[in-house]
GROMACS .gro file of C-alpha atoms in nm:
model
  492
    1UNK     CA    1  -8.495  -0.469  -0.112
    2UNK     CA    2  -8.508  -0.164  -0.205
    3UNK     CA    3  -8.311   0.016  -0.038
    4UNK     CA    4  -8.065  -0.259  -0.009
    5UNK     CA    5  -7.900  -0.215  -0.386
    6UNK     CA    6  -7.979   0.163  -0.355
    7UNK     CA    7  -7.699   0.086  -0.039
    8UNK     CA    8  -7.504  -0.166  -0.259
    9UNK     CA    9  -7.478   0.108  -0.523
   10UNK     CA   10  -7.336   0.411  -0.325
   11UNK     CA   11  -7.116   0.146  -0.193
   12UNK     CA   12  -6.918   0.021  -0.559
   13UNK     CA   13  -6.931   0.416  -0.633
   14UNK     CA   14  -6.749   0.486  -0.326
   15UNK     CA   15  -6.511   0.204  -0.408
   16UNK     CA   16  -6.463   0.306  -0.749
   17UNK     CA   17  -6.396   0.696  -0.656
   18UNK     CA   18  -6.153   0.567  -0.388
   19UNK     CA   19  -5.968   0.353  -0.641
   20UNK     CA   20  -5.952   0.608  -0.903
   21UNK     CA   21  -5.813   0.865  -0.655
   22UNK     CA   22  -5.584   0.605  -0.535
   23UNK     CA   23  -5.432   0.547  -0.894
   24UNK     CA   24  -5.436   0.924  -0.965
   25UNK     CA   25  -5.238   1.040  -0.666
   26UNK     CA   26  -4.990   0.701  -0.777
   27UNK     CA   27  -4.956   0.743  -1.069
   28UNK     CA   28  -4.814   1.115  -0.949
   29UNK     CA   29  -4.640   0.955  -0.679
   30UNK     CA   30  -4.430   0.716  -0.975
   31UNK     CA   31  -4.360   1.003  -1.142
   32UNK     CA   32  -4.201   1.204  -0.877
   33UNK     CA   33  -3.955   0.968  -0.837
   34UNK     CA   34  -3.843   0.962  -1.191
   35UNK     CA   35  -3.472   1.110  -1.208
   36UNK     CA   36  -3.400   1.261  -1.579
   37UNK     CA   37  -3.036   1.269  -1.622
   38UNK     CA   38  -2.807   1.587  -1.717
   39UNK     CA   39  -2.978   1.778  -2.054
   40UNK     CA   40  -2.700   1.759  -2.137
   41UNK     CA   41  -2.656   1.374  -2.178
   42UNK     CA   42  -2.965   1.389  -2.374
   43UNK     CA   43  -2.957   1.295  -2.730
   44UNK     CA   44  -3.030   1.468  -2.977
   45UNK     CA   45  -3.322   1.378  -3.166
   46UNK     CA   46  -3.483   1.508  -3.482
   47UNK     CA   47  -3.820   1.649  -3.317
   48UNK     CA   48  -4.183   1.500  -3.412
   49UNK     CA   49  -4.425   1.695  -3.685
   50UNK     CA   50  -4.713   1.665  -3.469
   51UNK     CA   51  -4.810   1.700  -3.139
   52UNK     CA   52  -5.040   1.487  -2.932
   53UNK     CA   53  -5.290   1.659  -2.711
   54UNK     CA   54  -5.457   1.572  -2.367
   55UNK     CA   55  -5.732   1.647  -2.228
   56UNK     CA   56  -5.740   1.879  -1.854
   57UNK     CA   57  -6.020   1.945  -1.661
   58UNK     CA   58  -6.078   2.301  -1.603
   59UNK     CA   59  -6.290   2.239  -1.320
   60UNK     CA   60  -6.175   2.126  -0.939
   61UNK     CA   61  -6.221   1.793  -0.848
   62UNK     CA   62  -6.361   1.782  -0.497
   63UNK     CA   63  -6.342   1.623  -0.152
   64UNK     CA   64  -6.434   1.211  -0.098
   65UNK     CA   65  -6.675   1.405   0.141
   66UNK     CA   66  -6.821   1.636  -0.081
   67UNK     CA   67  -6.864   1.333  -0.317
   68UNK     CA   68  -6.995   1.160  -0.057
   69UNK     CA   69  -7.281   1.361   0.075
   70UNK     CA   70  -7.396   1.476  -0.287
   71UNK     CA   71  -7.577   1.133  -0.357
   72UNK     CA   72  -7.862   1.202  -0.162
   73UNK     CA   73  -7.886   1.561  -0.250
   74UNK     CA   74  -8.169   1.644  -0.469
   75UNK     CA   75  -8.085   1.882  -0.763
   76UNK     CA   76  -8.325   2.108  -0.812
   77UNK     CA   77  -8.357   2.269  -1.167
   78UNK     CA   78  -8.473   2.580  -1.076
   79UNK     CA   79  -8.240   2.662  -0.883
   80UNK     CA   80  -7.974   2.945  -1.002
   81UNK     CA   81  -7.662   2.719  -0.878
   82UNK     CA   82  -7.452   2.608  -1.121
   83UNK     CA   83  -7.456   2.259  -1.164
   84UNK     CA   84  -7.095   2.068  -0.994
   85UNK     CA   85  -6.967   1.795  -1.152
   86UNK     CA   86  -6.735   1.548  -1.100
   87UNK     CA   87  -6.438   1.376  -1.334
   88UNK     CA   88  -6.633   1.101  -1.442
   89UNK     CA   89  -6.882   1.315  -1.541
   90UNK     CA   90  -6.813   1.497  -1.774
   91UNK     CA   91  -6.528   1.796  -1.819
   92UNK     CA   92  -6.402   2.069  -2.056
   93UNK     CA   93  -6.099   1.972  -2.227
   94UNK     CA   94  -5.863   2.199  -2.341
   95UNK     CA   95  -5.569   2.115  -2.569
   96UNK     CA   96  -5.225   2.207  -2.436
   97UNK     CA   97  -4.919   2.025  -2.615
   98UNK     CA   98  -4.668   1.801  -2.466
   99UNK     CA   99  -4.314   1.765  -2.481
  100UNK     CA  100  -4.130   1.483  -2.642
  101UNK     CA  101  -3.785   1.463  -2.518
  102UNK     CA  102  -3.552   1.204  -2.678
  103UNK     CA  103  -3.362   1.019  -2.382
  104UNK     CA  104  -3.063   0.727  -2.369
  105UNK     CA  105  -3.121   0.394  -2.295
  106UNK     CA  106  -2.930   0.459  -1.900
  107UNK     CA  107  -3.144   0.306  -1.614
  108UNK     CA  108  -3.363   0.588  -1.423
  109UNK     CA  109  -3.342   0.552  -1.078
  110UNK     CA  110  -3.635   0.478  -0.848
  111UNK     CA  111  -3.944   0.189  -0.890
  112UNK     CA  112  -4.054   0.252  -1.197
  113UNK     CA  113  -3.867   0.092  -1.517
  114UNK     CA  114  -3.860   0.226  -1.867
  115UNK     CA  115  -3.851  -0.040  -2.158
  116UNK     CA  116  -3.581  -0.062  -2.377
  117UNK     CA  117  -3.773  -0.034  -2.647
  118UNK     CA  118  -3.868   0.314  -2.598
  119UNK     CA  119  -3.692   0.618  -2.652
  120UNK     CA  120  -3.908   0.892  -2.620
  121UNK     CA  121  -4.031   1.022  -2.249
  122UNK     CA  122  -4.359   1.212  -2.231
  123UNK     CA  123  -4.363   1.463  -1.954
  124UNK     CA  124  -4.698   1.559  -1.815
  125UNK     CA  125  -4.704   1.960  -1.892
  126UNK     CA  126  -4.753   2.014  -1.515
  127UNK     CA  127  -4.399   1.812  -1.444
  128UNK     CA  128  -4.113   2.053  -1.319
  129UNK     CA  129  -3.860   2.040  -1.632
  130UNK     CA  130  -3.472   1.982  -1.548
  131UNK     CA  131  -3.284   2.305  -1.594
  132UNK     CA  132  -2.894   2.283  -1.662
  133UNK     CA  133  -2.632   2.441  -1.374
  134UNK     CA  134  -2.546   2.767  -1.427
  135UNK     CA  135  -2.280   2.886  -1.278
  136UNK     CA  136  -2.245   3.158  -1.081
  137UNK     CA  137  -1.986   3.485  -1.180
  138UNK     CA  138  -1.876   3.657  -0.982
  139UNK     CA  139  -1.828   3.972  -0.971
  140UNK     CA  140  -1.572   4.166  -1.104
  141UNK     CA  141  -1.406   4.395  -0.864
  142UNK     CA  142  -1.475   4.804  -0.914
  143UNK     CA  143  -1.148   4.938  -0.845
  144UNK     CA  144  -0.991   4.705  -1.088
  145UNK     CA  145  -1.256   4.771  -1.348
  146UNK     CA  146  -1.310   5.143  -1.293
  147UNK     CA  147  -1.574   5.271  -1.509
  148UNK     CA  148  -1.509   5.370  -1.862
  149UNK     CA  149  -1.532   5.800  -1.987
  150UNK     CA  150  -1.834   5.885  -2.036
  151UNK     CA  151  -1.853   5.958  -2.411
  152UNK     CA  152  -1.840   6.318  -2.484
  153UNK     CA  153  -2.200   6.451  -2.586
  154UNK     CA  154  -2.166   6.603  -2.899
  155UNK     CA  155  -2.132   6.966  -2.949
  156UNK     CA  156  -2.432   7.162  -3.013
  157UNK     CA  157  -2.547   7.208  -3.403
  158UNK     CA  158  -2.482   7.612  -3.331
  159UNK     CA  159  -2.123   7.575  -3.235
  160UNK     CA  160  -1.911   7.631  -3.518
  161UNK     CA  161  -1.620   7.370  -3.613
  162UNK     CA  162  -1.337   7.624  -3.591
  163UNK     CA  163  -1.477   7.682  -3.235
  164UNK     CA  164  -1.398   7.402  -3.128
  165UNK     CA  165  -0.977   7.366  -3.235
  166UNK     CA  166  -0.929   7.681  -3.090
  167UNK     CA  167  -1.121   7.655  -2.768
  168UNK     CA  168  -0.804   7.814  -2.526
  169UNK     CA  169  -0.705   7.581  -2.208
  170UNK     CA  170  -0.728   7.670  -1.831
  171UNK     CA  171  -0.424   7.886  -1.736
  172UNK     CA  172  -0.385   7.648  -1.466
  173UNK     CA  173  -0.266   7.382  -1.661
  174UNK     CA  174   0.046   7.580  -1.780
  175UNK     CA  175   0.198   7.766  -1.516
  176UNK     CA  176   0.430   8.028  -1.586
  177UNK     CA  177   0.787   7.976  -1.583
  178UNK     CA  178   1.010   8.064  -1.378
  179UNK     CA  179   1.199   8.423  -1.413
  180UNK     CA  180   1.558   8.442  -1.416
  181UNK     CA  181   1.675   8.669  -1.035
  182UNK     CA  182   1.683   9.017  -1.107
  183UNK     CA  183   1.436   9.031  -1.387
  184UNK     CA  184   1.035   9.110  -1.334
  185UNK     CA  185   0.762   8.895  -1.392
  186UNK     CA  186   0.492   8.964  -1.631
  187UNK     CA  187   0.240   8.723  -1.447
  188UNK     CA  188   0.222   8.573  -1.081
  189UNK     CA  189   0.219   8.219  -1.004
  190UNK     CA  190  -0.123   8.100  -0.893
  191UNK     CA  191  -0.208   7.938  -0.623
  192UNK     CA  192  -0.085   7.527  -0.596
  193UNK     CA  193   0.123   7.692  -0.918
  194UNK     CA  194   0.461   7.415  -0.914
  195UNK     CA  195   0.652   7.731  -0.978
  196UNK     CA  196   0.553   7.892  -0.629
  197UNK     CA  197   0.828   7.749  -0.370
  198UNK     CA  198   1.126   7.819  -0.595
  199UNK     CA  199   1.421   7.807  -0.460
  200UNK     CA  200   1.602   8.193  -0.363
  201UNK     CA  201   1.797   8.319  -0.655
  202UNK     CA  202   2.146   8.261  -0.531
  203UNK     CA  203   2.096   7.865  -0.589
  204UNK     CA  204   2.245   7.766  -0.950
  205UNK     CA  205   2.072   7.441  -1.173
  206UNK     CA  206   2.436   7.377  -1.304
  207UNK     CA  207   2.660   7.178  -1.120
  208UNK     CA  208   2.927   7.369  -1.020
  209UNK     CA  209   3.272   7.242  -1.151
  210UNK     CA  210   3.527   7.239  -0.938
  211UNK     CA  211   3.873   7.475  -1.051
  212UNK     CA  212   4.136   7.248  -1.227
  213UNK     CA  213   4.467   7.355  -1.184
  214UNK     CA  214   4.617   7.522  -1.449
  215UNK     CA  215   4.918   7.379  -1.650
  216UNK     CA  216   5.114   7.530  -1.958
  217UNK     CA  217   5.059   7.398  -2.278
  218UNK     CA  218   5.243   7.059  -2.354
  219UNK     CA  219   5.471   7.124  -2.636
  220UNK     CA  220   5.431   6.945  -2.942
  221UNK     CA  221   5.798   6.694  -2.798
  222UNK     CA  222   5.573   6.632  -2.483
  223UNK     CA  223   5.282   6.406  -2.661
  224UNK     CA  224   5.346   6.060  -2.676
  225UNK     CA  225   5.346   5.976  -2.969
  226UNK     CA  226   5.274   5.648  -3.147
  227UNK     CA  227   5.588   5.548  -3.252
  228UNK     CA  228   5.936   5.608  -3.092
  229UNK     CA  229   6.207   5.775  -3.344
  230UNK     CA  230   6.415   5.496  -3.205
  231UNK     CA  231   6.102   5.256  -3.335
  232UNK     CA  232   6.166   5.468  -3.643
  233UNK     CA  233   6.511   5.478  -3.716
  234UNK     CA  234   6.507   5.103  -3.657
  235UNK     CA  235   6.179   5.031  -3.901
  236UNK     CA  236   6.366   5.263  -4.151
  237UNK     CA  237   6.759   5.033  -4.129
  238UNK     CA  238   6.523   4.783  -4.209
  239UNK     CA  239   6.327   4.884  -4.511
  240UNK     CA  240   6.616   4.984  -4.627
  241UNK     CA  241   6.789   4.667  -4.638
  242UNK     CA  242   6.487   4.482  -4.818
  243UNK     CA  243   6.468   4.733  -5.080
  244UNK     CA  244   6.627   4.466  -5.282
  245UNK     CA  245   6.488   4.601  -5.609
  246UNK     CA  246   6.620   4.929  -5.584
  247UNK     CA  247   6.728   5.083  -5.934
  248UNK     CA  248   7.013   5.336  -5.803
  249UNK     CA  249   7.229   5.102  -6.000
  250UNK     CA  250   7.062   5.206  -6.339
  251UNK     CA  251   7.058   5.608  -6.236
  252UNK     CA  252   7.332   5.845  -6.276
  253UNK     CA  253   7.311   6.192  -6.096
  254UNK     CA  254   7.512   6.497  -6.238
  255UNK     CA  255   7.438   6.760  -5.983
  256UNK     CA  256   7.680   7.012  -6.144
  257UNK     CA  257   7.675   7.343  -5.929
  258UNK     CA  258   7.614   7.462  -5.634
  259UNK     CA  259   7.346   7.687  -5.571
  260UNK     CA  260   7.069   7.888  -5.316
  261UNK     CA  261   6.729   7.966  -5.330
  262UNK     CA  262   6.780   8.356  -5.331
  263UNK     CA  263   7.008   8.322  -5.711
  264UNK     CA  264   6.835   8.362  -6.054
  265UNK     CA  265   7.140   8.212  -6.261
  266UNK     CA  266   7.197   7.878  -6.369
  267UNK     CA  267   7.481   7.633  -6.211
  268UNK     CA  268   7.369   7.368  -6.397
  269UNK     CA  269   7.362   7.353  -6.778
  270UNK     CA  270   7.309   6.994  -6.825
  271UNK     CA  271   7.004   6.731  -6.759
  272UNK     CA  272   7.055   6.613  -6.328
  273UNK     CA  273   6.986   6.237  -6.426
  274UNK     CA  274   7.011   6.025  -6.704
  275UNK     CA  275   6.900   5.661  -6.706
  276UNK     CA  276   6.946   5.320  -6.842
  277UNK     CA  277   6.589   5.292  -6.988
  278UNK     CA  278   6.655   4.932  -7.111
  279UNK     CA  279   6.728   4.811  -6.714
  280UNK     CA  280   6.401   5.090  -6.567
  281UNK     CA  281   6.195   4.889  -6.810
  282UNK     CA  282   6.272   4.542  -6.633
  283UNK     CA  283   6.109   4.713  -6.309
  284UNK     CA  284   5.762   4.593  -6.268
  285UNK     CA  285   5.600   4.881  -6.012
  286UNK     CA  286   5.830   5.140  -6.221
  287UNK     CA  287   5.599   5.063  -6.551
  288UNK     CA  288   5.302   5.057  -6.352
  289UNK     CA  289   5.376   5.380  -6.238
  290UNK     CA  290   5.484   5.560  -6.573
  291UNK     CA  291   5.102   5.377  -6.690
  292UNK     CA  292   4.964   5.704  -6.471
  293UNK     CA  293   5.139   5.984  -6.572
  294UNK     CA  294   4.880   6.100  -6.836
  295UNK     CA  295   4.579   6.021  -6.589
  296UNK     CA  296   4.542   6.403  -6.428
  297UNK     CA  297   4.517   6.768  -6.507
  298UNK     CA  298   4.834   6.983  -6.396
  299UNK     CA  299   4.570   7.247  -6.289
  300UNK     CA  300   4.476   7.260  -5.987
  301UNK     CA  301   4.151   7.428  -6.048
  302UNK     CA  302   4.030   7.156  -6.368
  303UNK     CA  303   3.807   6.912  -6.253
  304UNK     CA  304   3.987   6.555  -6.256
  305UNK     CA  305   3.743   6.297  -6.407
  306UNK     CA  306   3.839   5.961  -6.343
  307UNK     CA  307   3.849   5.704  -6.610
  308UNK     CA  308   3.780   5.321  -6.528
  309UNK     CA  309   4.109   5.208  -6.744
  310UNK     CA  310   4.273   5.492  -6.400
  311UNK     CA  311   4.049   5.315  -6.195
  312UNK     CA  312   4.216   5.008  -6.300
  313UNK     CA  313   4.567   5.107  -6.334
  314UNK     CA  314   4.559   5.243  -5.975
  315UNK     CA  315   4.458   4.921  -5.811
  316UNK     CA  316   4.696   4.765  -6.021
  317UNK     CA  317   4.935   4.995  -5.886
  318UNK     CA  318   4.851   4.928  -5.536
  319UNK     CA  319   4.853   4.561  -5.539
  320UNK     CA  320   5.195   4.537  -5.658
  321UNK     CA  321   5.310   4.822  -5.401
  322UNK     CA  322   5.139   4.588  -5.177
  323UNK     CA  323   5.321   4.270  -5.260
  324UNK     CA  324   5.645   4.478  -5.219
  325UNK     CA  325   5.794   4.326  -4.860
  326UNK     CA  326   5.895   4.708  -4.762
  327UNK     CA  327   5.550   4.789  -4.806
  328UNK     CA  328   5.443   4.473  -4.607
  329UNK     CA  329   5.688   4.535  -4.352
  330UNK     CA  330   5.512   4.924  -4.278
  331UNK     CA  331   5.175   4.730  -4.269
  332UNK     CA  332   5.299   4.472  -4.007
  333UNK     CA  333   5.462   4.801  -3.810
  334UNK     CA  334   5.114   4.966  -3.851
  335UNK     CA  335   4.886   4.693  -3.727
  336UNK     CA  336   5.073   4.651  -3.458
  337UNK     CA  337   5.027   5.013  -3.379
  338UNK     CA  338   4.627   4.924  -3.412
  339UNK     CA  339   4.614   5.149  -3.742
  340UNK     CA  340   4.527   4.847  -3.942
  341UNK     CA  341   4.433   4.516  -3.951
  342UNK     CA  342   4.508   4.161  -4.045
  343UNK     CA  343   4.271   4.168  -4.353
  344UNK     CA  344   4.446   4.272  -4.663
  345UNK     CA  345   4.144   4.533  -4.748
  346UNK     CA  346   4.226   4.760  -4.484
  347UNK     CA  347   4.602   4.780  -4.611
  348UNK     CA  348   4.420   4.871  -4.995
  349UNK     CA  349   4.130   5.084  -4.866
  350UNK     CA  350   4.378   5.297  -4.668
  351UNK     CA  351   4.687   5.275  -4.971
  352UNK     CA  352   4.369   5.429  -5.177
  353UNK     CA  353   4.202   5.693  -4.921
  354UNK     CA  354   4.588   5.841  -4.813
  355UNK     CA  355   4.681   5.811  -5.205
  356UNK     CA  356   4.447   5.866  -5.495
  357UNK     CA  357   4.140   6.058  -5.328
  358UNK     CA  358   4.029   6.326  -5.493
  359UNK     CA  359   3.989   6.648  -5.293
  360UNK     CA  360   4.014   7.046  -5.430
  361UNK     CA  361   4.303   7.292  -5.344
  362UNK     CA  362   4.045   7.577  -5.425
  363UNK     CA  363   3.716   7.739  -5.549
  364UNK     CA  364   3.606   7.396  -5.492
  365UNK     CA  365   3.772   7.260  -5.770
  366UNK     CA  366   3.808   6.847  -5.731
  367UNK     CA  367   4.145   6.857  -5.907
  368UNK     CA  368   4.477   6.760  -5.654
  369UNK     CA  369   4.558   6.415  -5.480
  370UNK     CA  370   4.775   6.284  -5.256
  371UNK     CA  371   4.925   6.117  -5.512
  372UNK     CA  372   4.952   6.383  -5.814
  373UNK     CA  373   5.101   6.595  -5.512
  374UNK     CA  374   5.413   6.366  -5.463
  375UNK     CA  375   5.506   6.191  -5.780
  376UNK     CA  376   5.384   6.428  -6.022
  377UNK     CA  377   5.329   6.785  -6.014
  378UNK     CA  378   5.053   7.039  -6.022
  379UNK     CA  379   5.065   7.408  -6.060
  380UNK     CA  380   4.797   7.633  -5.865
  381UNK     CA  381   4.796   8.008  -5.871
  382UNK     CA  382   5.047   8.037  -6.084
  383UNK     CA  383   5.312   7.844  -5.840
  384UNK     CA  384   5.480   7.525  -5.923
  385UNK     CA  385   5.440   7.242  -5.633
  386UNK     CA  386   5.490   6.924  -5.551
  387UNK     CA  387   5.730   6.755  -5.802
  388UNK     CA  388   5.898   6.519  -5.538
  389UNK     CA  389   5.942   6.175  -5.733
  390UNK     CA  390   6.299   6.131  -5.926
  391UNK     CA  391   6.156   5.881  -6.226
  392UNK     CA  392   5.838   6.145  -6.328
  393UNK     CA  393   6.157   6.472  -6.267
  394UNK     CA  394   6.354   6.252  -6.555
  395UNK     CA  395   6.060   6.228  -6.776
  396UNK     CA  396   5.954   6.575  -6.737
  397UNK     CA  397   6.315   6.695  -6.802
  398UNK     CA  398   6.368   6.480  -7.145
  399UNK     CA  399   6.094   6.578  -7.263
  400UNK     CA  400   6.190   7.007  -7.201
  401UNK     CA  401   5.961   7.122  -6.922
  402UNK     CA  402   6.196   7.111  -6.645
  403UNK     CA  403   6.548   7.357  -6.671
  404UNK     CA  404   6.724   7.204  -6.372
  405UNK     CA  405   7.002   7.538  -6.180
  406UNK     CA  406   7.174   7.378  -5.947
  407UNK     CA  407   7.155   7.148  -5.630
  408UNK     CA  408   7.146   7.382  -5.287
  409UNK     CA  409   7.217   7.074  -5.042
  410UNK     CA  410   7.238   6.628  -5.089
  411UNK     CA  411   7.270   6.385  -4.886
  412UNK     CA  412   7.434   6.024  -5.047
  413UNK     CA  413   7.226   5.743  -4.865
  414UNK     CA  414   7.499   5.484  -5.023
  415UNK     CA  415   7.414   5.232  -5.280
  416UNK     CA  416   7.001   5.311  -5.206
  417UNK     CA  417   7.070   5.624  -5.346
  418UNK     CA  418   7.096   5.989  -5.245
  419UNK     CA  419   6.824   6.277  -5.126
  420UNK     CA  420   6.928   6.640  -5.321
  421UNK     CA  421   6.696   6.935  -5.285
  422UNK     CA  422   6.720   7.192  -5.577
  423UNK     CA  423   6.623   7.466  -5.792
  424UNK     CA  424   6.471   7.426  -6.115
  425UNK     CA  425   6.208   7.578  -6.311
  426UNK     CA  426   5.908   7.437  -6.471
  427UNK     CA  427   5.770   7.572  -6.840
  428UNK     CA  428   5.961   7.950  -6.693
  429UNK     CA  429   5.775   7.936  -6.337
  430UNK     CA  430   6.056   7.892  -6.053
  431UNK     CA  431   6.065   7.689  -5.839
  432UNK     CA  432   6.353   7.775  -5.562
  433UNK     CA  433   6.371   7.500  -5.359
  434UNK     CA  434   6.242   7.117  -5.381
  435UNK     CA  435   6.334   6.828  -5.256
  436UNK     CA  436   6.363   6.459  -5.364
  437UNK     CA  437   6.495   6.083  -5.341
  438UNK     CA  438   6.768   6.039  -5.620
  439UNK     CA  439   6.759   5.655  -5.679
  440UNK     CA  440   6.530   5.456  -5.483
  441UNK     CA  441   6.284   5.261  -5.546
  442UNK     CA  442   5.862   5.355  -5.570
  443UNK     CA  443   5.768   5.137  -5.348
  444UNK     CA  444   6.084   5.211  -5.069
  445UNK     CA  445   5.933   5.588  -5.117
  446UNK     CA  446   5.522   5.519  -5.087
  447UNK     CA  447   5.656   5.294  -4.792
  448UNK     CA  448   5.796   5.588  -4.609
  449UNK     CA  449   5.611   5.822  -4.647
  450UNK     CA  450   5.286   5.626  -4.560
  451UNK     CA  451   5.437   5.502  -4.259
  452UNK     CA  452   5.559   5.896  -4.176
  453UNK     CA  453   5.198   6.003  -4.248
  454UNK     CA  454   5.032   5.757  -4.055
  455UNK     CA  455   5.232   5.820  -3.680
  456UNK     CA  456   5.369   6.234  -3.725
  457UNK     CA  457   5.102   6.359  -3.942
  458UNK     CA  458   5.228   6.747  -3.978
  459UNK     CA  459   5.549   6.680  -3.814
  460UNK     CA  460   5.907   6.534  -3.914
  461UNK     CA  461   5.945   6.203  -3.916
  462UNK     CA  462   6.308   6.120  -3.816
  463UNK     CA  463   6.468   5.846  -3.994
  464UNK     CA  464   6.831   5.702  -4.099
  465UNK     CA  465   7.004   5.475  -4.352
  466UNK     CA  466   7.380   5.350  -4.264
  467UNK     CA  467   7.358   5.599  -3.950
  468UNK     CA  468   7.330   5.885  -4.168
  469UNK     CA  469   6.972   6.075  -4.006
  470UNK     CA  470   6.739   6.202  -4.234
  471UNK     CA  471   6.340   6.302  -4.167
  472UNK     CA  472   6.027   6.358  -4.406
  473UNK     CA  473   5.758   6.598  -4.342
  474UNK     CA  474   5.441   6.497  -4.409
  475UNK     CA  475   5.124   6.684  -4.459
  476UNK     CA  476   4.744   6.631  -4.405
  477UNK     CA  477   4.478   6.755  -4.559
  478UNK     CA  478   4.146   6.706  -4.467
  479UNK     CA  479   3.893   6.698  -4.675
  480UNK     CA  480   3.510   6.581  -4.612
  481UNK     CA  481   3.546   6.434  -4.285
  482UNK     CA  482   3.887   6.236  -4.381
  483UNK     CA  483   4.326   6.274  -4.356
  484UNK     CA  484   4.478   6.249  -4.714
  485UNK     CA  485   4.801   6.314  -4.807
  486UNK     CA  486   4.876   6.690  -4.898
  487UNK     CA  487   5.189   6.660  -4.931
  488UNK     CA  488   5.537   6.471  -4.848
  489UNK     CA  489   5.916   6.483  -4.895
  490UNK     CA  490   6.254   6.388  -4.761
  491UNK     CA  491   6.460   6.684  -4.573
  492UNK     CA  492   6.751   6.649  -4.395
   0.00000   0.00000   0.00000
């Protein structure tokens, strides 16, 4: 009876052991079937401050056979071997932290389901953790990214700072330049130098220019002019016709005796000009021109200082000239020749530059201009220059500074006036020959001078009126890269 009870107990123990092992294996197999979502899908929740521990046995579990045979073996307390313990008797535990990972309420694959109320899954410490997939980076091409040059080592402390900046380059870096043919070289080019394979001395690096056929220099008459003689004569006829403000009928010329440039006698005891001042005062441009008479120093070696009032007087005279029919006709002609544009500002700028720009006639003194020279007079090195306007001639003669000595020749222009060459003295300074218009309007003179200066500069400019030919001679004065009128007068 006792034997039956022992055998029964043994079978109960074996059965319990089998059941416990089966539960353990089933639990592990169930856990292995769990599938976890990607680590990026987890909802991060605050981590609990306390950690749970789980007792894990340090002893190794024995197989089923060893457990069965151990029941019939008597324990020997005097034996030196340590008794073995099973997982059901006693275990030595060590505390290991387990990590709690919050998960979302997604369905988990496998036979095991998750309770919706539970939002924390406890993972055993030995269970493999899911890891995020790592992207493989393609190694860079070594040829596309060559290694960076190594950082130069710092110089030794024993080397002076000055020696670092005075180190000379090797001679091979700067090969000697080639020498000219026939010239001895001071050094021989090193092997591999770019100057070793030089061309023979007979070869030149300058391209040869084929010889051109020689031709005789062209005369001024052969050169193509901006405007032909016929164009200029036709235009001058139109300008005289358009000069409706001619004051010629209010001007009386008393030429008196004829003289020569070498004469020393006075052939004209009376004044050359007599004017009807009451009528001339009605001409706006004449009055504007007279305002400029006291704006200039007659000596070219005295600096000119233009005040704002004088500048205003110049601008008003230019505006009045551009408003006349004769000056507009000249600007239209110059526009067709490409000298000015349709913009009226270019017309005014042209007149201001060539007539009123100050320049120096010597010793660096800014004391002359085209308008002062032509329409007034100047004293240069003790001689009288300029004085080519009849209105100014009359005013100075009336004041007693000019003594008219007679004329050398004259050209009658009918109802528009005349051209005359005279001999005079200005404050006892003789001027053997002086040419000027008589009785013409200031705008007509300014228009003719401007026209000839632009199309026949430094040359004779052929003009005519009523079939009578004459010309105007202009001289350019170049100063600071600009051309201004140096002189202009009529002749025949």
